[in-house]
Short mmCIF file of C-alpha atoms in Angstrom, two decimals:
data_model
loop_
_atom_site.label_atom_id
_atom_site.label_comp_id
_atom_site.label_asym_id
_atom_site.label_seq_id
_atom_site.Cartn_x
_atom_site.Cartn_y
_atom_site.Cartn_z
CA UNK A 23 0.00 0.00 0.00
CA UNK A 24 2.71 2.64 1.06
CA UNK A 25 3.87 2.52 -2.35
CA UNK A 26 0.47 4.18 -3.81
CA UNK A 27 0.89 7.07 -1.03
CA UNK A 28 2.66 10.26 0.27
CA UNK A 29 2.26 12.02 3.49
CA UNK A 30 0.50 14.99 2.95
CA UNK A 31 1.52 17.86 5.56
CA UNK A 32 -1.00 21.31 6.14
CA UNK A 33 0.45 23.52 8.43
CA UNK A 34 -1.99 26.50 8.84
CA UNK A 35 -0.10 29.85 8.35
CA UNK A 36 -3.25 32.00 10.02
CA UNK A 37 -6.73 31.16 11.52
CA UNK A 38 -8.36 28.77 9.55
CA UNK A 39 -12.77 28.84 8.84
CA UNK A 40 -13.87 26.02 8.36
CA UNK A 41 -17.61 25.86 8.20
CA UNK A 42 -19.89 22.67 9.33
CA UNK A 43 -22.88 23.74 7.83
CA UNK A 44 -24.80 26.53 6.54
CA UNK A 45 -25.25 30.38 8.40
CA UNK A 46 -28.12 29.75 11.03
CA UNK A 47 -30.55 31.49 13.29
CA UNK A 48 -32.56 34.32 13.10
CA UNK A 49 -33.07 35.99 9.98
CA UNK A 50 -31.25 39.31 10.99
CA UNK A 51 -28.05 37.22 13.05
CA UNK A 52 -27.06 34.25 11.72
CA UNK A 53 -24.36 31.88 13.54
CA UNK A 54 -21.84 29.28 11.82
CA UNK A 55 -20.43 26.76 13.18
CA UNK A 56 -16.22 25.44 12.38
CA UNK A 57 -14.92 22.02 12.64
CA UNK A 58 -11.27 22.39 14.44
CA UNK A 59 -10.16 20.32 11.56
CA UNK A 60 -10.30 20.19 7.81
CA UNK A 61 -12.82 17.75 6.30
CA UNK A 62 -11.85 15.30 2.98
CA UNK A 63 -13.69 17.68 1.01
CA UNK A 64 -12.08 20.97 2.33
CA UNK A 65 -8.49 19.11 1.87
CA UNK A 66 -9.36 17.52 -1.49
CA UNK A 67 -10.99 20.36 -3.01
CA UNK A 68 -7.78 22.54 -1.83
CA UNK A 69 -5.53 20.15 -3.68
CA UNK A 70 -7.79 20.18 -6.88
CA UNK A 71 -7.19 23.81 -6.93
CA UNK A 72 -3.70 23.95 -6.12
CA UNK A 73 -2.88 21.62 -9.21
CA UNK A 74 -5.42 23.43 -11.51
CA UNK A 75 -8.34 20.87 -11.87
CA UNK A 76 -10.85 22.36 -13.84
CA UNK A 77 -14.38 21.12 -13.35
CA UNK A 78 -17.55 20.72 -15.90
CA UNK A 79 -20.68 20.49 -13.51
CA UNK A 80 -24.22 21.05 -14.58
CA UNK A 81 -24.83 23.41 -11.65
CA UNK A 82 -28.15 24.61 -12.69
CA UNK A 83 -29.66 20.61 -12.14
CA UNK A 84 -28.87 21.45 -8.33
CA UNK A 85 -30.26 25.25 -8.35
CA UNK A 86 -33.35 24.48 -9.84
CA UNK A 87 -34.44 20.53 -8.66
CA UNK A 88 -32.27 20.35 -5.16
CA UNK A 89 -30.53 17.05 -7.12
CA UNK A 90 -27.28 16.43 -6.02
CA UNK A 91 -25.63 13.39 -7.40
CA UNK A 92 -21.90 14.21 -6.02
CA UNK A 93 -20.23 14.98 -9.87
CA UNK A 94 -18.00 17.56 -8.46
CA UNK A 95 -16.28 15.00 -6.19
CA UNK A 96 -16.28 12.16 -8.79
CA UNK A 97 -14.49 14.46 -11.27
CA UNK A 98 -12.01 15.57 -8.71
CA UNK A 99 -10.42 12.11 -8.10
CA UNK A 100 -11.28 11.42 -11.77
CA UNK A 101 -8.67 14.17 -12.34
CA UNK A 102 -6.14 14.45 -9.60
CA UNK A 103 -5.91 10.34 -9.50
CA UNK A 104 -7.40 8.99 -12.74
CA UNK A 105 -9.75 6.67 -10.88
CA UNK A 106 -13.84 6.34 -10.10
CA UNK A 107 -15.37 6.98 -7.03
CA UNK A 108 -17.31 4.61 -5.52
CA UNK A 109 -19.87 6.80 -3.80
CA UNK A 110 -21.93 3.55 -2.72
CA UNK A 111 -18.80 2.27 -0.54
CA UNK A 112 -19.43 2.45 3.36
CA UNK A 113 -15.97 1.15 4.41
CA UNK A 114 -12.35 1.38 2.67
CA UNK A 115 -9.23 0.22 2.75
CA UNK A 116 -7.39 2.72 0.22
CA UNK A 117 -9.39 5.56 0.96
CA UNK A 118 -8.38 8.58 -1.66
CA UNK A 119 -7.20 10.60 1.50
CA UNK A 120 -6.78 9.70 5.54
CA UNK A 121 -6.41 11.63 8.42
CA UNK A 122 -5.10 13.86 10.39
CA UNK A 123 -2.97 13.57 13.11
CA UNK A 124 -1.42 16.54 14.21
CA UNK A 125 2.49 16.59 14.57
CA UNK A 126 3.61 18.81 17.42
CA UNK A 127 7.10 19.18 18.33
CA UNK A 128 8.42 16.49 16.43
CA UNK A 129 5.50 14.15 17.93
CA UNK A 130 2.56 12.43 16.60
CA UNK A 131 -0.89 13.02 18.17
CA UNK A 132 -4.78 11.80 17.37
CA UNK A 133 -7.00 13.85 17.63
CA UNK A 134 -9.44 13.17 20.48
CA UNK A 135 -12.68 14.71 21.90
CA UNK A 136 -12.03 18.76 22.70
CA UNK A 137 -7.90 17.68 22.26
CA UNK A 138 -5.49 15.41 21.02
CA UNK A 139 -3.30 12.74 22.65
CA UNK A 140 0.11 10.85 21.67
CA UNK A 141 0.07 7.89 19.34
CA UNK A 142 1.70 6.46 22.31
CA UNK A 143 -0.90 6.65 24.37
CA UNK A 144 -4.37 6.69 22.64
CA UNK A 145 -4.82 3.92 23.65
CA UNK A 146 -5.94 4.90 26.83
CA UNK A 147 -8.36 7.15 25.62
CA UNK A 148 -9.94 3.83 23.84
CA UNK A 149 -9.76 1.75 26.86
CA UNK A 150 -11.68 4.15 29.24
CA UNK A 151 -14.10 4.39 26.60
CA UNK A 152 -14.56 0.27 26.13
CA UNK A 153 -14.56 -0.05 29.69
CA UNK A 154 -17.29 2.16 30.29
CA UNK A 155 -15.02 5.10 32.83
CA UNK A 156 -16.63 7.84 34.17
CA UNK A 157 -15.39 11.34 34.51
CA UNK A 158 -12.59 10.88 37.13
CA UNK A 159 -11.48 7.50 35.85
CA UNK A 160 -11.09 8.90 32.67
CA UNK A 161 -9.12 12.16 33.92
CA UNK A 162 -7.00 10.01 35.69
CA UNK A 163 -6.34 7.60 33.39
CA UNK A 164 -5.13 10.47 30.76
CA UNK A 165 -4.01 13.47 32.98
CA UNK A 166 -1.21 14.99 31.94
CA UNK A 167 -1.31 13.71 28.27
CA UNK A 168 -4.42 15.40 26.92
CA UNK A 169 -3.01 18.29 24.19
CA UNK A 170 -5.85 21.49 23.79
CA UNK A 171 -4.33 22.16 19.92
CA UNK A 172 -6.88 24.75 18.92
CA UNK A 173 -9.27 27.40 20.12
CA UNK A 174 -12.15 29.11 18.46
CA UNK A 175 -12.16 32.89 17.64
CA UNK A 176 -15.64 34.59 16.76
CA UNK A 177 -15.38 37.32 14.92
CA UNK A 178 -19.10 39.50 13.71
CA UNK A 179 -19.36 40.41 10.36
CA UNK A 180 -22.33 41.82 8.13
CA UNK A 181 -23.09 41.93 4.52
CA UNK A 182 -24.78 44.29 1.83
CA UNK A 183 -27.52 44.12 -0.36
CA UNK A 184 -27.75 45.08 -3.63
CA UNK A 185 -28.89 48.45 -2.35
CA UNK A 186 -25.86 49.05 -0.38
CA UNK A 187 -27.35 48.86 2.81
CA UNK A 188 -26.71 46.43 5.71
CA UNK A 189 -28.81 43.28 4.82
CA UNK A 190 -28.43 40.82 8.18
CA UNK A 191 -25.17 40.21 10.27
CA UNK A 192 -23.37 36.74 10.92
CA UNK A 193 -21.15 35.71 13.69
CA UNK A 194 -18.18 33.23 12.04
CA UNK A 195 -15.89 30.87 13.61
CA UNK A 196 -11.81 30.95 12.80
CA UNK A 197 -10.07 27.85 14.12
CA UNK A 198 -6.85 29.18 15.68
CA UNK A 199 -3.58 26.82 16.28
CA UNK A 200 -2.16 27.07 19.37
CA UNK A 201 1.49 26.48 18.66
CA UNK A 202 3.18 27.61 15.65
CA UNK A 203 5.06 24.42 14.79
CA UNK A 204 2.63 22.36 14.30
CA UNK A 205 1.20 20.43 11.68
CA UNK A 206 -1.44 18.54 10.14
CA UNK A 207 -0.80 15.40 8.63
CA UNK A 208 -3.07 13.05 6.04
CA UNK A 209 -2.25 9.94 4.05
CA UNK A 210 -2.89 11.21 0.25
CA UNK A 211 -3.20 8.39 -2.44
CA UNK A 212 0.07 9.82 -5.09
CA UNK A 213 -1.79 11.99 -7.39
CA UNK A 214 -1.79 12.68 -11.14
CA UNK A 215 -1.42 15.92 -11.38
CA UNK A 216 1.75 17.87 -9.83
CA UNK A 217 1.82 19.00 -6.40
CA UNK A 218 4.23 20.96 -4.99
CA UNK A 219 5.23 22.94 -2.06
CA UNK A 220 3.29 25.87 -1.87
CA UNK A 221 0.65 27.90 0.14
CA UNK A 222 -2.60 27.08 -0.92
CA UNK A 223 -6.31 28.35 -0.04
CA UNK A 224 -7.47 26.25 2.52
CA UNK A 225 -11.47 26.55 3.72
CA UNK A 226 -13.39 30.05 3.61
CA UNK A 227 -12.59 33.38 3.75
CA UNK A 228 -9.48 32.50 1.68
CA UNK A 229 -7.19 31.86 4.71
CA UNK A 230 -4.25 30.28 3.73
CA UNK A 231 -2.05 27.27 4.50
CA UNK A 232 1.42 25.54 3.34
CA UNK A 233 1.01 22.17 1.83
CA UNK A 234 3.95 19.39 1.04
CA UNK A 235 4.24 16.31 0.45
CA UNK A 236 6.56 14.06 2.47
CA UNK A 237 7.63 10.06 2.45
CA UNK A 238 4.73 7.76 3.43
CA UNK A 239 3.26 7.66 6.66
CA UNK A 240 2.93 4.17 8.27
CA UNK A 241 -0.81 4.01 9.14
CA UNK A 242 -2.19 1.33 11.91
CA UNK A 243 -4.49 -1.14 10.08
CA UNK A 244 -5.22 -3.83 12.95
CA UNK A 245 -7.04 -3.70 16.16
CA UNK A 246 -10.87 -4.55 16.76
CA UNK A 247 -10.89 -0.70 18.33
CA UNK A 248 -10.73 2.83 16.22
CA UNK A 249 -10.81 6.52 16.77
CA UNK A 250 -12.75 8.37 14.43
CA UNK A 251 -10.25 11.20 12.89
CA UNK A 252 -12.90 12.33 11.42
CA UNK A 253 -16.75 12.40 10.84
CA UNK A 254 -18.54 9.10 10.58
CA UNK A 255 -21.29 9.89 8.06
CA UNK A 256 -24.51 8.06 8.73
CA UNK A 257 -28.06 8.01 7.31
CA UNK A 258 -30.88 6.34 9.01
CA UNK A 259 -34.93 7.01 8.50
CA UNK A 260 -35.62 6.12 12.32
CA UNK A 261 -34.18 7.79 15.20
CA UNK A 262 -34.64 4.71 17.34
CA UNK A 263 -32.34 2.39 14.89
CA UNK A 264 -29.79 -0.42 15.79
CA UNK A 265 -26.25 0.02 14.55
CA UNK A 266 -27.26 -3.00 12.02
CA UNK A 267 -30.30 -0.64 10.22
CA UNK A 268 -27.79 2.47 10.03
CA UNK A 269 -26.22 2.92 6.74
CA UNK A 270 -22.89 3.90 7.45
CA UNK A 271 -22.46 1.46 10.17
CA UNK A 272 -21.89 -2.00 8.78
CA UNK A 273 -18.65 -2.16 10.11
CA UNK A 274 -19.28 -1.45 13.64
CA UNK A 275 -19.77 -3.47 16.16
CA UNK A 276 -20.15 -1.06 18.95
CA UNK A 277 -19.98 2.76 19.36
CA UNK A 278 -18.86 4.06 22.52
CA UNK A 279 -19.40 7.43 22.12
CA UNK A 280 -17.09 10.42 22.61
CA UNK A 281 -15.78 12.18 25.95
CA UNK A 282 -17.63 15.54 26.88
CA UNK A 283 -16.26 15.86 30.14
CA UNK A 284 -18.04 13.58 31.86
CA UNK A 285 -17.86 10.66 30.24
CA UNK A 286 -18.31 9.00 26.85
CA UNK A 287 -22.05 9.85 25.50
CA UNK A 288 -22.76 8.31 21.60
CA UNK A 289 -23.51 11.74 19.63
CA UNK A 290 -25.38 12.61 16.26
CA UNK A 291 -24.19 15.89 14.81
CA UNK A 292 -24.84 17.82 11.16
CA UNK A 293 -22.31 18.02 8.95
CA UNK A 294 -22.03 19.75 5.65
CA UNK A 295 -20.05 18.51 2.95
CA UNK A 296 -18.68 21.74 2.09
CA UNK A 297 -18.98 24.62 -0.17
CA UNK A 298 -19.08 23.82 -4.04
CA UNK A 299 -16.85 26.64 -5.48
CA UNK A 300 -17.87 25.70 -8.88
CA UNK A 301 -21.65 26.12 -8.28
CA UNK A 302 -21.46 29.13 -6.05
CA UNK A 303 -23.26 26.38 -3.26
CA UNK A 304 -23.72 24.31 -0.24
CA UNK A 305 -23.59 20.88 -0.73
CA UNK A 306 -26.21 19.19 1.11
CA UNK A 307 -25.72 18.30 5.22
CA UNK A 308 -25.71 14.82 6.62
CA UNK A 309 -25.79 13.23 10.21
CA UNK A 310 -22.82 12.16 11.70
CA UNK A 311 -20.96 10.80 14.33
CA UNK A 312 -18.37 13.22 15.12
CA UNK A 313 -13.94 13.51 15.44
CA UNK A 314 -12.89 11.61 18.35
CA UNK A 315 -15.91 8.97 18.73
CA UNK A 316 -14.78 5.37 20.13
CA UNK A 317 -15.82 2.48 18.10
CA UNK A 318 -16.19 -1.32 17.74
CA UNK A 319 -14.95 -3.12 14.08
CA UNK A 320 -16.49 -6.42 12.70
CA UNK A 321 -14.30 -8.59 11.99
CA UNK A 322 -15.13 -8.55 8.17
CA UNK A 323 -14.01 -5.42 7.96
CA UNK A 324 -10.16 -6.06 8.72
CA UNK A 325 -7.71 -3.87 7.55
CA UNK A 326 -10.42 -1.16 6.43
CA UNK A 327 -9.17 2.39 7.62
CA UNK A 328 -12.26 4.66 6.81
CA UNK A 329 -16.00 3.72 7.63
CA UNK A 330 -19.25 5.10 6.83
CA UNK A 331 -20.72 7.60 3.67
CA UNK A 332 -18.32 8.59 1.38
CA UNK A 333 -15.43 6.73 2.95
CA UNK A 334 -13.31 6.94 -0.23
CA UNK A 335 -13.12 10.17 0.37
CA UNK A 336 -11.70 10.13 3.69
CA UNK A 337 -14.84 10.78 5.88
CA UNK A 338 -15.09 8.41 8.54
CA UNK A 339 -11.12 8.20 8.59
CA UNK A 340 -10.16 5.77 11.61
CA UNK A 341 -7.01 5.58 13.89
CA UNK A 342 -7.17 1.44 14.80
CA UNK A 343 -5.78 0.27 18.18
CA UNK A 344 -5.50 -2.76 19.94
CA UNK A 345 -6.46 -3.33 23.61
#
């Protein structure tokens, strides 16, 4: 596998915005909400434009009937890796991108809950959950070795009408990086087109980022346990479903839920799947388990390393481990 794959490196040169989902409230104040890390789509979609991928979409299909059939995406890998997406695929063991961990200080970290925590010891993040700790078990078990690698930065902004006059205000989110050496790291499949060093537009409000691409990174692909680097997209008709009637979710066995403090609760968020630069839109928004949820593998899913919706892409991107 390494042979088909660099190590993609992001290290954010400002305050990133990275959207979830679309401006809501109120009509006159709208509030967004930002992921603390880049999605596949944000990260793809970067690289597309950084190597100058053109794309042909029949945007008006989506304006006027609401039908989104995900062409944008399938063209992207079509061009930057001369391959088909498989948008039907709920697990994956060569997803088109994996990731992150964060590299601080020369050191490896998974992202976790509000923080992030050594490859070393994640696995005691995964045992607390499995074992069902509460909040000062947990605490205990990982004091000292819980990273906070990002804080949130609100910042109100309004915007005009075609008359020139203020036509509702908006309160957006900017991710901010705590320490200046760090650095975001994926698993990119090698690409077609050429990539090189350079800063690149990464997320909204054209904040910008340094991108290269470094020798492969050795990614864990055993262990009955994961960490979910990023979103797990599900879809389900009934609230009240078993993991078995979720789609998304054949290859769990269990989901333990993710740590709020005081102690690991299963969560359902919204996600968007990003802004479609090509069509001036919002793609549409999904449910989701989100970063840093414990889970459960089958065992006839061995080896995968991305689980759920559109895990090609890199959504549902999971660090494995072994108890």
């Amino acid at each position: 596998m390494s042979s088909g794959y660099r190590t993609l490196v992001i290290k954010p040169l400002e305050s990133l915005h990275l959207g979830l989902r679309n401006l809501g409230g109120v009509e006159e104040f709208s509030i967004d909400e930002s992921s603390s890390l880049p999605l596949p789509s944000t990260v793809l979609g970067a690289l597309g434009n950084a190597a100058g991928v053109s794309l042909k979409i029949n945007c008006d299909e989506y304006r006027n009937h609401g039908v989104y059939d995900f062409d944008d995406f399938r063209q992207l890998i079509t061009e930057l890796f001369n391959a088909n997406l498989n948008v039907e695929d709920t697990h994956s063991g060569e997803p088109y991108l994996w990731g992150p961990l964060i590299r601080l200080n020369g050191i490896i970290h998974v992202p976790v809950s509000e923080g992030a925590i050594s490859d070393k010891d994640v696995r005691l993040y995964v045992e607390a959950a499995a074992k069902g700790y509460g909040k000062d078990d947990v605490r205990q078990l990982i004091k000292g070795k819980l990273m906070v690698f990002s804080g949130v930065d609100s910042r109100i902004g309004i915007s005009i009408n075609e008359a020139g006059t203020v036509g509702a205000m908006f309160k957006s989110s900017y991710v901010n990086y705590k320490a200046s050496d760090l650095s975001l790291m994926y698993l990119v499949k090698n690409p077609m087109k050429q990539l090189n060093s350079n800063v690149i537009r990464l997320g909204g409000e054209g904040r910008v980022s340094l991108i290269c691409l470094e020798d492969y990174l050795k990614v864990p692909r055993s262990g009955d346990y994961a960490v979910a680097l990023q979103p797990i997209l599900i879809h389900s008709s009934d609230n009240a479903s078993s993991i078995s009637n979720v789609k998304g979710l054949e290859c769990l066995e269990e989901v333990y839920g993710v740590f709020d403090g005081k102690g690991f609760k299963v969560r359902v968020m919204n996600i968007g799947l990003g802004f479609s630069e090509v069509c001036g839109f919002r793609r549409p928004m999904l449910k989701a388990l989100p970063q840093g949820t414990v889970v459960k593998l089958r065992s006839n899913c061995s080896g995968d390393i991305a689980v759920g919706l559109l895990s090609e892409l890199g959504y549902g991107s999971i660090y494995r481990v072994s108890l």
